[in-house]
Structures are given as structure tokens and as C-alpha cells.
Amino acid sequence: MKKLAFIFSMAVVICCILTGCAKDPEARAISVFDSSSYTLPFTPNSANNHGSGTDFVSDLTLEEMKHEIDSQQGTTAELYGDCLLIEKQNGERVDYYVVTKLSGNSYDFGMPAFNSESNDLILYPKHLFDLALSDNGIWEVTEGKEYIVNGSADEFKQFYEKTGVFVVTQDESFLSIEWNKEFTLSDGEVINQGGASFTPAKYQGSSFTIAFTEDENGRSVSYSVSEAE
């Protein structure tokens, strides 16, 4: 009997070595500033990593996810419609991550950023954008295009200032945002994920401006990005 148990145990070990023991799915997102990351403190039903973020399925509501995140030390969450904004203390800076409800019990998780024409990765406050106008929660910001937002210029300013990474100047209907040179830029490190290795894009120090306009449709913003110095 002991011999049979030993043979069975060895078979399990060999199977794990050859195929890799299955592990619980996790929703993880990588910072646009360096190799640091944040993993949501609950196990989704399923998860699919896509570069620096994760699509996942969960029976939890955004409110329930907020409760789980708030119970952690160093993280807080705030609900904005179909967006859950997460603030994570990371040394001298604050990192923002966002869980976006797509449809049903499907969600997207990541640090919201867009690729500029100068090929830099720019953080933006996705939770302040009107996602009702997006394609199922998928939002791709493009320079020079106007987007309806639910936030004020002051809320945009506070978002960028709180990171500690940016220096923000407000001038009438514009915000000018520059890299805080006390912060060290990262070239990005190789990430091993799902048996593959890649180097995710990182913010490289571009300055940018945000223009605010108001009309009968509400408040809109447009981004303009400069080459990194």
C-alpha cells in the first residue's frame, strides 16, 4: 500500500514538472514608471494577462472589490461609475490603477496610459472620462482629440500632483505638466509572464498640456504631448 502511495505521489510530482502545476488566476498590473506592480487582493474566476494589465472575470462587484482593497495597508479605492480608482502608496510616490467594468462580470485592470505621437507613455485619469461614450469600457486617448470628462481642471491637477512624479502649472483653461526631475526615469525591465519575456513601455519624461473647453455638451479635454528632453 505504501509502495502504491509512493508511486502515485511521484507521478503527481513528475506531472507537475512536465506540465506545470496550475496556480490560482490573478489580476496584476505593472506600473508605467518602473517594474513595480500591484496584484488585486482577491482571486478572480479567470484572468488573461495582456502586457502590462489583466482582463479578468469575477463574481465580485466593484463595491466588493473596493472593500477588499481598502482592507489592505497602503491602498485605498474610490468608485467612479464603472471605474474603481486604486491609489497605492509606493515609496515617495502614489501609483494609480483602475479596474473598469466591461460587461457582465468581465473587468479590465491596469494603470491607465496612452501612447503619444512622440512614442511616450502618458498617464491619464481614466476615472474622470465619460466612459459611457467609450466602446464597452475600452478607451484609447489620442493627442489633439477632445474627450468629454466628468472632472474639473482642479481634479485633473490633483491627480497628477498626487503622484509626486509631475510638476503641474495651471493657466486659465490649460494645465502644463512636466516630469519632476527628482524622479528617476526607468528604461523598463524584462518581465516574465506566462512563459514569455517582454519589456513593457515606460514613461520617458515628456511634458504635456491639457486644454479644457466647455459647451452645451459639457466639459471636454484634449492632450498635447512634447518630446522628452
Tab-separated table of C-alpha atoms in Angstrom:
chain	number	residue	atom	x	y	z
A	1	MET	CA	0.000	0.000	0.000
A	2	LYS	CA	2.825	2.375	0.919
A	3	LYS	CA	4.552	1.489	-2.336
A	4	LEU	CA	1.421	2.374	-4.335
A	5	ALA	CA	1.089	5.686	-2.469
A	6	PHE	CA	4.730	6.499	-3.199
A	7	ILE	CA	4.312	5.682	-6.901
A	8	PHE	CA	1.190	7.871	-7.071
A	9	SER	CA	2.961	10.789	-5.332
A	10	MET	CA	5.914	10.547	-7.708
A	11	ALA	CA	3.543	10.523	-10.682
A	12	VAL	CA	1.942	13.757	-9.453
A	13	VAL	CA	5.355	15.381	-8.978
A	14	ILE	CA	6.501	14.358	-12.463
A	15	CYS	CA	3.238	15.618	-13.970
A	16	CYS	CA	3.710	18.992	-12.278
A	17	ILE	CA	7.290	19.225	-13.538
A	18	LEU	CA	6.307	18.413	-17.119
A	19	THR	CA	3.115	20.449	-17.376
A	20	GLY	CA	3.472	22.983	-14.562
A	21	CYS	CA	1.142	22.837	-11.584
A	22	ALA	CA	-1.880	25.036	-12.106
A	23	LYS	CA	-1.950	28.121	-9.894
A	24	ASP	CA	-4.807	30.376	-8.980
A	25	PRO	CA	-5.525	33.115	-11.537
A	26	GLU	CA	-4.527	36.640	-10.506
A	27	ALA	CA	-5.172	40.155	-11.776
A	28	ARG	CA	-1.877	42.079	-11.876
A	29	ALA	CA	-0.880	45.395	-13.435
A	30	ILE	CA	2.605	46.837	-13.974
A	31	SER	CA	3.464	50.482	-13.343
A	32	VAL	CA	4.213	52.782	-16.294
A	33	PHE	CA	7.053	54.262	-14.234
A	34	ASP	CA	9.162	51.231	-13.294
A	35	SER	CA	8.977	47.466	-12.713
A	36	SER	CA	6.743	47.743	-9.642
A	37	SER	CA	3.261	46.274	-9.887
A	38	TYR	CA	0.043	45.698	-7.978
A	39	THR	CA	-1.991	42.499	-7.715
A	40	LEU	CA	-5.651	42.690	-6.735
A	41	PRO	CA	-6.221	41.101	-3.290
A	42	PHE	CA	-8.772	38.523	-4.429
A	43	THR	CA	-8.768	35.552	-6.782
A	44	PRO	CA	-10.744	36.066	-9.998
A	45	ASN	CA	-12.633	33.234	-11.689
A	46	SER	CA	-10.272	33.561	-14.637
A	47	ALA	CA	-7.628	36.024	-15.790
A	48	ASN	CA	-5.825	36.849	-19.014
A	49	ASN	CA	-2.675	38.967	-18.762
A	50	HIS	CA	-2.261	41.420	-21.648
A	51	GLY	CA	1.120	43.097	-21.476
A	52	SER	CA	1.047	45.465	-18.517
A	53	GLY	CA	-2.507	44.674	-17.368
A	54	THR	CA	-5.116	41.943	-16.990
A	55	ASP	CA	-8.591	41.152	-18.269
A	56	PHE	CA	-10.419	39.080	-15.682
A	57	VAL	CA	-13.770	37.579	-14.712
A	58	SER	CA	-15.078	37.865	-11.161
A	59	ASP	CA	-18.378	37.432	-9.352
A	60	LEU	CA	-17.429	40.334	-7.075
A	61	THR	CA	-18.989	43.736	-7.702
A	62	LEU	CA	-16.853	46.875	-7.853
A	63	GLU	CA	-18.123	47.763	-4.370
A	64	GLU	CA	-16.989	44.384	-3.031
A	65	MET	CA	-13.593	44.798	-4.722
A	66	LYS	CA	-13.307	48.231	-3.106
A	67	HIS	CA	-13.869	46.667	0.323
A	68	GLU	CA	-11.104	44.094	-0.291
A	69	ILE	CA	-8.661	46.771	-1.468
A	70	ASP	CA	-9.444	49.200	1.373
A	71	SER	CA	-8.690	46.455	3.898
A	72	GLN	CA	-5.051	46.402	2.722
A	73	GLN	CA	-2.412	48.639	4.227
A	74	GLY	CA	-1.173	51.347	1.854
A	75	THR	CA	-4.010	51.093	-0.670
A	76	THR	CA	-7.364	52.855	-0.992
A	77	ALA	CA	-10.077	52.678	-3.637
A	78	GLU	CA	-12.791	55.045	-4.833
A	79	LEU	CA	-15.729	54.194	-7.069
A	80	TYR	CA	-16.477	56.380	-10.129
A	81	GLY	CA	-19.358	54.808	-12.068
A	82	ASP	CA	-17.906	51.782	-13.874
A	83	CYS	CA	-14.360	52.634	-12.737
A	84	LEU	CA	-12.663	51.721	-9.489
A	85	LEU	CA	-9.695	54.037	-8.905
A	86	ILE	CA	-6.968	52.490	-6.736
A	87	GLU	CA	-4.299	54.569	-5.001
A	88	LYS	CA	-1.245	52.616	-3.923
A	89	GLN	CA	1.483	54.213	-1.838
A	90	ASN	CA	4.802	53.335	-3.459
A	91	GLY	CA	7.645	54.912	-1.505
A	92	GLU	CA	7.628	58.662	-2.137
A	93	ARG	CA	5.022	58.467	-4.876
A	94	VAL	CA	1.429	57.355	-5.371
A	95	ASP	CA	0.590	54.897	-8.153
A	96	TYR	CA	-2.881	54.858	-9.684
A	97	TYR	CA	-4.503	51.694	-11.010
A	98	VAL	CA	-8.018	51.293	-12.401
A	99	VAL	CA	-10.476	48.399	-12.544
A	100	THR	CA	-13.023	49.012	-15.323
A	101	LYS	CA	-16.264	47.067	-15.594
A	102	LEU	CA	-16.699	45.927	-19.197
A	103	SER	CA	-19.869	43.821	-19.336
A	104	GLY	CA	-21.491	41.248	-17.073
A	105	ASN	CA	-18.796	40.010	-14.707
A	106	SER	CA	-15.891	40.919	-17.029
A	107	TYR	CA	-13.362	43.560	-15.992
A	108	ASP	CA	-10.158	45.197	-17.160
A	109	PHE	CA	-7.340	46.100	-14.772
A	110	GLY	CA	-4.318	48.301	-15.424
A	111	MET	CA	-2.549	51.618	-14.972
A	112	PRO	CA	-4.334	53.916	-17.456
A	113	ALA	CA	-1.929	55.395	-20.004
A	114	PHE	CA	-1.809	56.135	-23.729
A	115	ASN	CA	0.965	56.172	-26.316
A	116	SER	CA	1.719	59.667	-27.557
A	117	GLU	CA	2.777	60.568	-31.102
A	118	SER	CA	6.280	61.020	-29.691
A	119	ASN	CA	6.034	57.382	-28.554
A	120	ASP	CA	5.930	58.138	-24.853
A	121	LEU	CA	3.536	56.530	-22.393
A	122	ILE	CA	1.340	59.154	-20.705
A	123	LEU	CA	-0.650	58.514	-17.534
A	124	TYR	CA	-4.212	59.877	-17.602
A	125	PRO	CA	-7.182	59.899	-15.152
A	126	LYS	CA	-9.446	57.375	-16.856
A	127	HIS	CA	-11.937	57.565	-13.986
A	128	LEU	CA	-12.696	61.204	-14.892
A	129	PHE	CA	-13.519	60.416	-18.536
A	130	ASP	CA	-17.100	59.765	-19.659
A	131	LEU	CA	-16.839	56.027	-20.293
A	132	ALA	CA	-20.452	55.932	-21.469
A	133	LEU	CA	-19.034	57.259	-24.755
A	134	SER	CA	-16.360	54.560	-24.970
A	135	ASP	CA	-16.522	51.201	-26.725
A	136	ASN	CA	-17.505	48.812	-23.911
A	137	GLY	CA	-15.127	50.493	-21.462
A	138	ILE	CA	-12.209	50.389	-23.899
A	139	TRP	CA	-10.762	53.867	-24.203
A	140	GLU	CA	-7.868	54.914	-26.416
A	141	VAL	CA	-6.765	58.525	-25.906
A	142	THR	CA	-5.352	60.268	-28.966
A	143	GLU	CA	-3.483	63.574	-28.956
A	144	GLY	CA	-5.462	66.567	-30.195
A	145	LYS	CA	-8.839	64.826	-29.899
A	146	GLU	CA	-11.433	66.201	-27.477
A	147	TYR	CA	-12.980	63.916	-24.858
A	148	ILE	CA	-15.947	64.653	-22.624
A	149	VAL	CA	-14.972	64.354	-18.968
A	150	ASN	CA	-16.753	64.356	-15.624
A	151	GLY	CA	-13.924	66.046	-13.741
A	152	SER	CA	-12.804	69.641	-13.285
A	153	ALA	CA	-9.395	71.133	-14.058
A	154	ASP	CA	-8.666	71.072	-10.315
A	155	GLU	CA	-9.397	67.331	-10.164
A	156	PHE	CA	-7.029	66.709	-13.082
A	157	LYS	CA	-4.402	68.854	-11.358
A	158	GLN	CA	-4.745	66.962	-8.067
A	159	PHE	CA	-4.497	63.636	-9.890
A	160	TYR	CA	-1.129	64.471	-11.416
A	161	GLU	CA	0.280	66.315	-8.407
A	162	LYS	CA	-0.500	63.493	-6.008
A	163	THR	CA	1.701	61.053	-7.932
A	164	GLY	CA	4.799	63.014	-6.922
A	165	VAL	CA	6.141	62.335	-10.414
A	166	PHE	CA	4.890	65.525	-12.057
A	167	VAL	CA	5.129	69.296	-11.602
A	168	VAL	CA	1.826	70.931	-12.595
A	169	THR	CA	1.174	74.553	-13.616
A	170	GLN	CA	-2.355	75.868	-14.086
A	171	ASP	CA	-3.021	78.721	-16.516
A	172	GLU	CA	-6.639	79.683	-17.244
A	173	SER	CA	-8.025	76.773	-19.279
A	174	PHE	CA	-4.744	74.851	-19.504
A	175	LEU	CA	-2.687	72.530	-17.338
A	176	SER	CA	1.012	72.239	-18.124
A	177	ILE	CA	2.563	69.054	-16.751
A	178	GLU	CA	6.275	68.322	-16.575
A	179	TRP	CA	8.354	65.472	-15.258
A	180	ASN	CA	9.687	66.032	-11.741
A	181	LYS	CA	13.428	65.668	-12.303
A	182	GLU	CA	13.896	64.367	-8.758
A	183	PHE	CA	12.239	61.215	-10.029
A	184	THR	CA	14.451	58.660	-11.792
A	185	LEU	CA	13.175	57.512	-15.172
A	186	SER	CA	13.167	53.796	-15.912
A	187	ASP	CA	14.182	52.079	-19.147
A	188	GLY	CA	11.912	49.224	-18.134
A	189	GLU	CA	12.946	45.788	-17.009
A	190	VAL	CA	12.292	42.442	-18.610
A	191	ILE	CA	9.047	40.935	-17.314
A	192	ASN	CA	8.486	37.174	-17.323
A	193	GLN	CA	4.836	36.375	-17.809
A	194	GLY	CA	3.121	33.197	-18.934
A	195	GLY	CA	6.362	31.652	-20.147
A	196	ALA	CA	7.210	34.705	-22.287
A	197	SER	CA	9.512	37.662	-21.642
A	198	PHE	CA	8.883	41.257	-22.662
A	199	THR	CA	9.896	44.805	-21.739
A	200	PRO	CA	6.803	46.967	-21.191
A	201	ALA	CA	6.849	50.582	-22.374
A	202	LYS	CA	7.528	53.216	-19.701
A	203	TYR	CA	7.028	56.940	-19.258
A	204	GLN	CA	10.179	58.639	-20.551
A	205	GLY	CA	9.779	62.213	-19.357
A	206	SER	CA	7.672	64.029	-21.957
A	207	SER	CA	5.949	67.250	-20.938
A	208	PHE	CA	2.307	67.682	-21.921
A	209	THR	CA	-0.573	70.116	-21.736
A	210	ILE	CA	-4.271	69.528	-21.159
A	211	ALA	CA	-6.704	72.043	-22.639
A	212	PHE	CA	-10.200	72.409	-21.147
A	213	THR	CA	-13.240	73.651	-23.069
A	214	GLU	CA	-16.938	73.848	-22.193
A	215	ASP	CA	-20.020	73.946	-24.413
A	216	GLU	CA	-23.593	72.643	-24.450
A	217	ASN	CA	-22.265	69.050	-24.399
A	218	GLY	CA	-20.312	69.592	-21.203
A	219	ARG	CA	-16.624	69.856	-20.338
A	220	SER	CA	-14.010	68.417	-22.718
A	221	VAL	CA	-10.254	67.935	-22.590
A	222	SER	CA	-7.567	67.423	-25.202
A	223	TYR	CA	-3.943	66.370	-24.713
A	224	SER	CA	-0.845	67.745	-26.425
A	225	VAL	CA	2.471	65.999	-25.763
A	226	SER	CA	6.021	67.291	-26.237
A	227	GLU	CA	9.144	65.285	-26.944
A	228	ALA	CA	11.016	64.178	-23.836
A	229	GLU	CA	14.086	66.323	-23.176
